[in-house]
């Protein structure tokens, strides 16, 4: 029977009998405010614990080594004043590729009763500097005055990332409107492509590409006359890779924060209550001294 009494010696949270404590109106107010404050901080920390954090880093490497040195491209562009039979896609790069009139995985949709054309294409490019361009070069008969005014609906590289917390230039040319340009002008879009990796909480990676763009518009001439206009997309790849990683706050950190909130709030509230109570008792003594 002596064991329970011996074990109680290890209790560092000694209890004070209730008949030795005195509740106060001020103490009750501080206690209620303290609990509400703890509840507010707890909910704030819980929201942060549940929310996924996006961490980014930079490194020099080719992230998608299994791609075979290829990058998938998605192009969607409208030329409202050029017939579909005249529209073609040409691809060339520094590895010697030169393809005129690429038609695989592409579609031409007539616009304005056949006057214009919307070109949608899925193709791949090599991971070397090069260009692809929309022009009339593949047409059997060249028009006298091809109108290259256009609207770019989409130009993206790699996998499509639909992540709200990542703000990047994955479709920097989307919405580009050149309808008021000189119809006979060529358009040069100079693209700097940046490899981008997105890794979710499960460790699955998706490979996409951001890009910056500069553009110019010009009418080109040679000694034989005016050069056939085209819409050029000249690209080069950056050696820097951007990686976004989904992370969630560890459970132990959440528990540590909650303990700190509860302990710190009660400690500060206790000090405040003690100061108010001491001041109140001192004031009462002063008042009693004046009455006597």
Short mmCIF file of C-alpha atoms in Angstrom, two decimals:
data_model
loop_
_atom_site.label_atom_id
_atom_site.label_comp_id
_atom_site.label_asym_id
_atom_site.label_seq_id
_atom_site.Cartn_x
_atom_site.Cartn_y
_atom_site.Cartn_z
CA UNK A 1 0.00 0.00 0.00
CA UNK A 2 3.01 2.28 0.33
CA UNK A 3 3.70 2.14 -3.41
CA UNK A 4 1.07 4.67 -4.52
CA UNK A 5 2.33 7.25 -2.05
CA UNK A 6 5.92 6.73 -3.13
CA UNK A 7 4.95 7.07 -6.82
CA UNK A 8 3.15 10.36 -6.18
CA UNK A 9 6.48 11.98 -5.32
CA UNK A 10 7.19 12.20 -9.05
CA UNK A 11 4.15 14.44 -9.67
CA UNK A 12 5.52 17.83 -10.79
CA UNK A 13 2.01 19.19 -11.22
CA UNK A 14 1.06 19.61 -7.57
CA UNK A 15 -2.58 20.35 -6.93
CA UNK A 16 -3.85 23.20 -4.79
CA UNK A 17 -7.08 22.50 -2.86
CA UNK A 18 -10.03 24.52 -4.13
CA UNK A 19 -10.73 25.99 -0.71
CA UNK A 20 -7.33 27.67 -0.87
CA UNK A 21 -8.03 29.40 -4.20
CA UNK A 22 -10.08 32.51 -4.87
CA UNK A 23 -11.97 33.05 -8.16
CA UNK A 24 -12.23 36.61 -9.42
CA UNK A 25 -14.33 38.42 -12.00
CA UNK A 26 -11.17 39.67 -13.75
CA UNK A 27 -9.74 36.16 -13.80
CA UNK A 28 -12.89 34.84 -15.46
CA UNK A 29 -12.68 37.49 -18.22
CA UNK A 30 -8.99 36.74 -18.82
CA UNK A 31 -9.70 32.98 -18.92
CA UNK A 32 -12.47 33.35 -21.52
CA UNK A 33 -10.32 35.65 -23.67
CA UNK A 34 -7.42 33.24 -23.27
CA UNK A 35 -9.49 30.28 -24.52
CA UNK A 36 -10.83 32.25 -27.48
CA UNK A 37 -7.30 33.35 -28.39
CA UNK A 38 -6.03 29.76 -28.19
CA UNK A 39 -8.92 28.60 -30.37
CA UNK A 40 -8.13 31.26 -32.99
CA UNK A 41 -4.43 30.34 -33.11
CA UNK A 42 -5.24 26.63 -33.18
CA UNK A 43 -7.54 27.03 -36.19
CA UNK A 44 -4.93 29.18 -37.95
CA UNK A 45 -2.24 26.56 -37.40
CA UNK A 46 -4.62 23.76 -38.44
CA UNK A 47 -5.33 25.57 -41.71
CA UNK A 48 -1.61 25.94 -42.34
CA UNK A 49 -1.05 22.26 -41.52
CA UNK A 50 -3.74 21.09 -43.94
CA UNK A 51 -2.69 23.47 -46.74
CA UNK A 52 -0.05 22.20 -49.15
CA UNK A 53 3.10 24.32 -49.41
CA UNK A 54 4.88 24.79 -52.75
CA UNK A 55 8.67 24.99 -52.49
CA UNK A 56 10.77 25.88 -55.54
CA UNK A 57 14.45 25.42 -56.29
CA UNK A 58 16.84 25.91 -59.20
CA UNK A 59 19.47 23.54 -60.52
CA UNK A 60 21.44 22.80 -63.70
CA UNK A 61 20.33 19.55 -65.31
CA UNK A 62 18.04 17.97 -67.88
CA UNK A 63 15.12 16.85 -65.73
CA UNK A 64 13.32 14.66 -68.30
CA UNK A 65 16.09 12.30 -69.38
CA UNK A 66 13.58 9.69 -70.59
CA UNK A 67 12.11 11.98 -73.25
CA UNK A 68 14.67 10.96 -75.86
CA UNK A 69 15.81 14.55 -76.26
CA UNK A 70 12.35 15.67 -77.39
CA UNK A 71 9.92 18.34 -76.18
CA UNK A 72 6.20 18.12 -76.92
CA UNK A 73 4.69 21.31 -78.32
CA UNK A 74 1.04 22.36 -78.47
CA UNK A 75 0.17 25.19 -80.89
CA UNK A 76 -3.24 26.75 -81.50
CA UNK A 77 -3.32 29.80 -83.78
CA UNK A 78 -5.95 31.53 -85.92
CA UNK A 79 -5.25 33.33 -89.20
CA UNK A 80 -8.60 34.92 -90.11
CA UNK A 81 -7.48 36.08 -93.58
CA UNK A 82 -5.58 33.07 -94.91
CA UNK A 83 -7.17 29.97 -96.49
CA UNK A 84 -6.50 26.62 -94.84
CA UNK A 85 -4.99 25.12 -98.01
CA UNK A 86 -2.26 27.77 -97.79
CA UNK A 87 -1.43 27.31 -94.10
CA UNK A 88 1.44 25.02 -93.18
CA UNK A 89 3.87 24.32 -90.34
CA UNK A 90 7.61 24.05 -90.95
CA UNK A 91 10.15 22.79 -88.38
CA UNK A 92 13.92 23.08 -88.45
CA UNK A 93 16.76 23.01 -85.90
CA UNK A 94 20.52 22.81 -85.47
CA UNK A 95 20.51 18.99 -85.59
CA UNK A 96 19.72 19.19 -89.30
CA UNK A 97 15.99 18.70 -89.12
CA UNK A 98 14.14 20.53 -91.87
CA UNK A 99 10.51 19.55 -92.27
CA UNK A 100 8.17 21.53 -94.52
CA UNK A 101 4.43 21.12 -94.16
CA UNK A 102 4.24 19.08 -90.96
CA UNK A 103 0.81 17.42 -90.82
CA UNK A 104 1.01 14.74 -88.09
CA UNK A 105 -1.39 15.35 -85.16
CA UNK A 106 -2.55 18.61 -86.69
CA UNK A 107 -5.91 19.98 -87.71
CA UNK A 108 -7.07 22.91 -89.83
CA UNK A 109 -10.47 24.44 -89.10
CA UNK A 110 -11.92 26.91 -91.66
CA UNK A 111 -12.97 30.31 -90.30
CA UNK A 112 -15.14 33.09 -91.70
CA UNK A 113 -16.80 30.89 -94.33
CA UNK A 114 -13.48 29.48 -95.45
CA UNK A 115 -11.68 32.82 -95.72
CA UNK A 116 -9.57 32.17 -92.64
CA UNK A 117 -8.07 29.19 -90.85
CA UNK A 118 -7.44 27.93 -87.34
CA UNK A 119 -4.41 25.67 -87.03
CA UNK A 120 -4.13 23.27 -84.09
CA UNK A 121 -1.07 21.05 -83.88
CA UNK A 122 0.73 18.68 -81.55
CA UNK A 123 4.34 17.98 -82.47
CA UNK A 124 7.77 17.51 -80.93
CA UNK A 125 11.02 19.43 -81.23
CA UNK A 126 14.59 18.49 -80.37
CA UNK A 127 16.26 19.93 -77.30
CA UNK A 128 18.53 22.12 -79.40
CA UNK A 129 18.11 25.68 -80.72
CA UNK A 130 15.80 25.87 -83.70
CA UNK A 131 12.52 27.24 -84.94
CA UNK A 132 9.08 26.30 -86.19
CA UNK A 133 6.99 28.65 -88.24
CA UNK A 134 3.53 28.99 -89.73
CA UNK A 135 3.69 30.08 -93.37
CA UNK A 136 2.59 29.36 -96.93
CA UNK A 137 5.89 27.65 -97.80
CA UNK A 138 4.24 24.22 -98.13
CA UNK A 139 1.46 25.44 -100.43
CA UNK A 140 1.54 24.22 -104.01
CA UNK A 141 0.89 27.75 -105.31
CA UNK A 142 2.01 30.83 -103.46
CA UNK A 143 -0.56 33.63 -102.96
CA UNK A 144 0.26 37.08 -104.21
CA UNK A 145 -0.31 38.87 -100.91
CA UNK A 146 -0.56 36.43 -97.98
CA UNK A 147 -2.13 38.01 -94.91
CA UNK A 148 -0.28 36.86 -91.77
CA UNK A 149 -2.38 38.73 -89.20
CA UNK A 150 -3.18 36.25 -86.43
CA UNK A 151 -4.25 35.46 -82.89
CA UNK A 152 -2.32 32.94 -80.80
CA UNK A 153 -4.66 31.01 -78.52
CA UNK A 154 -2.09 28.66 -77.06
CA UNK A 155 1.59 27.83 -77.26
CA UNK A 156 2.84 25.47 -74.56
CA UNK A 157 5.64 22.97 -74.11
CA UNK A 158 5.64 19.66 -72.25
CA UNK A 159 2.95 18.52 -69.82
CA UNK A 160 0.10 20.85 -68.96
CA UNK A 161 0.26 22.01 -65.34
CA UNK A 162 -3.03 23.09 -63.81
CA UNK A 163 -1.78 24.06 -60.36
CA UNK A 164 -3.20 27.23 -58.80
CA UNK A 165 -0.24 27.83 -56.48
CA UNK A 166 2.29 27.89 -59.31
CA UNK A 167 2.34 31.15 -61.26
CA UNK A 168 4.56 30.77 -64.28
CA UNK A 169 4.73 31.68 -67.96
CA UNK A 170 3.63 28.29 -69.30
CA UNK A 171 1.49 29.91 -72.01
CA UNK A 172 3.11 33.32 -72.29
CA UNK A 173 1.85 33.89 -75.85
CA UNK A 174 -1.71 32.84 -75.13
CA UNK A 175 -4.02 35.64 -76.23
CA UNK A 176 -1.41 37.44 -78.37
CA UNK A 177 -3.41 39.52 -80.88
CA UNK A 178 -1.75 40.72 -84.11
CA UNK A 179 -4.92 41.41 -86.11
CA UNK A 180 -4.03 45.08 -86.56
CA UNK A 181 -0.52 44.38 -87.84
CA UNK A 182 0.71 44.91 -91.38
CA UNK A 183 -0.82 41.97 -93.34
CA UNK A 184 2.40 41.48 -95.33
CA UNK A 185 4.69 41.55 -92.27
CA UNK A 186 6.58 38.63 -90.81
CA UNK A 187 6.46 38.07 -87.07
CA UNK A 188 9.42 36.84 -85.03
CA UNK A 189 8.81 35.41 -81.56
CA UNK A 190 12.08 34.78 -79.73
CA UNK A 191 11.49 32.20 -76.99
CA UNK A 192 13.74 31.31 -74.07
CA UNK A 193 12.48 27.96 -72.79
CA UNK A 194 13.05 27.02 -69.14
CA UNK A 195 12.58 23.35 -68.12
CA UNK A 196 10.18 23.01 -65.19
CA UNK A 197 9.47 20.03 -62.92
CA UNK A 198 6.44 19.72 -60.65
CA UNK A 199 6.53 17.03 -57.96
CA UNK A 200 3.35 16.34 -55.99
CA UNK A 201 3.06 14.90 -52.47
CA UNK A 202 3.09 11.33 -53.78
CA UNK A 203 6.44 11.91 -55.52
CA UNK A 204 5.00 11.86 -59.05
CA UNK A 205 6.78 14.29 -61.36
CA UNK A 206 5.40 16.18 -64.34
CA UNK A 207 7.67 17.89 -66.85
CA UNK A 208 6.67 21.18 -68.39
CA UNK A 209 8.43 24.25 -69.78
CA UNK A 210 8.02 27.92 -69.05
CA UNK A 211 9.24 30.49 -71.51
CA UNK A 212 9.88 34.18 -71.93
CA UNK A 213 9.22 35.88 -75.24
CA UNK A 214 10.35 38.88 -77.24
CA UNK A 215 8.84 39.71 -80.59
CA UNK A 216 9.33 41.91 -83.60
CA UNK A 217 7.37 42.62 -86.77
CA UNK A 218 8.97 43.42 -90.12
CA UNK A 219 8.57 43.27 -93.89
CA UNK A 220 11.56 41.43 -95.34
CA UNK A 221 13.07 42.03 -98.78
CA UNK A 222 15.84 40.43 -100.78
CA UNK A 223 17.45 41.27 -104.11
CA UNK A 224 14.66 39.35 -105.82
CA UNK A 225 11.88 41.26 -104.07
CA UNK A 226 9.72 40.84 -101.01
CA UNK A 227 10.26 37.64 -99.01
CA UNK A 228 7.21 35.50 -98.24
CA UNK A 229 6.03 36.48 -94.73
CA UNK A 230 5.78 33.93 -91.94
CA UNK A 231 5.12 33.63 -88.22
CA UNK A 232 8.40 32.47 -86.70
CA UNK A 233 8.89 30.89 -83.29
CA UNK A 234 12.64 30.79 -82.67
CA UNK A 235 13.57 28.97 -79.47
CA UNK A 236 16.55 28.24 -77.30
CA UNK A 237 16.71 26.24 -74.06
CA UNK A 238 17.96 27.48 -70.71
CA UNK A 239 20.34 25.17 -68.79
CA UNK A 240 18.58 26.13 -65.56
CA UNK A 241 15.71 23.92 -64.37
CA UNK A 242 12.98 25.15 -62.02
CA UNK A 243 11.53 22.54 -59.67
CA UNK A 244 8.32 22.93 -57.66
CA UNK A 245 7.74 20.47 -54.83
CA UNK A 246 4.54 19.98 -52.85
CA UNK A 247 5.18 19.75 -49.11
CA UNK A 248 3.01 19.52 -46.05
CA UNK A 249 4.04 20.63 -42.57
CA UNK A 250 5.26 17.63 -40.48
CA UNK A 251 2.92 16.41 -37.74
CA UNK A 252 5.55 16.85 -35.03
CA UNK A 253 5.99 20.52 -35.94
CA UNK A 254 2.22 21.05 -35.79
CA UNK A 255 2.03 19.42 -32.34
CA UNK A 256 5.01 21.46 -31.11
CA UNK A 257 3.39 24.68 -32.29
CA UNK A 258 0.06 23.84 -30.62
CA UNK A 259 1.82 23.05 -27.34
CA UNK A 260 3.72 26.34 -27.58
CA UNK A 261 0.48 28.23 -28.24
CA UNK A 262 -1.36 26.68 -25.30
CA UNK A 263 1.55 26.90 -22.86
CA UNK A 264 2.58 30.40 -23.87
CA UNK A 265 -0.95 31.77 -23.81
CA UNK A 266 -1.74 30.34 -20.38
CA UNK A 267 1.60 31.56 -19.01
CA UNK A 268 1.10 35.12 -20.26
CA UNK A 269 -2.53 35.12 -19.12
CA UNK A 270 -1.45 33.88 -15.69
CA UNK A 271 1.13 36.66 -15.36
CA UNK A 272 -1.42 39.25 -16.46
CA UNK A 273 -4.03 37.95 -14.05
CA UNK A 274 -1.51 37.89 -11.22
CA UNK A 275 -0.45 41.48 -11.90
CA UNK A 276 -4.07 42.68 -12.00
CA UNK A 277 -4.94 40.80 -8.81
CA UNK A 278 -1.86 42.13 -6.96
CA UNK A 279 -2.62 45.68 -8.07
CA UNK A 280 -6.24 45.28 -7.01
CA UNK A 281 -5.28 44.03 -3.56
CA UNK A 282 -2.79 46.85 -3.14
CA UNK A 283 -5.45 49.39 -4.12
CA UNK A 284 -7.86 47.92 -1.57
CA UNK A 285 -5.25 48.26 1.18
CA UNK A 286 -4.62 51.87 0.23
CA UNK A 287 -8.36 52.59 0.38
CA UNK A 288 -8.66 50.89 3.78
CA UNK A 289 -5.69 52.91 5.05
CA UNK A 290 -7.37 56.16 4.03
CA UNK A 291 -10.59 55.16 5.81
CA UNK A 292 -8.75 54.59 9.07
#
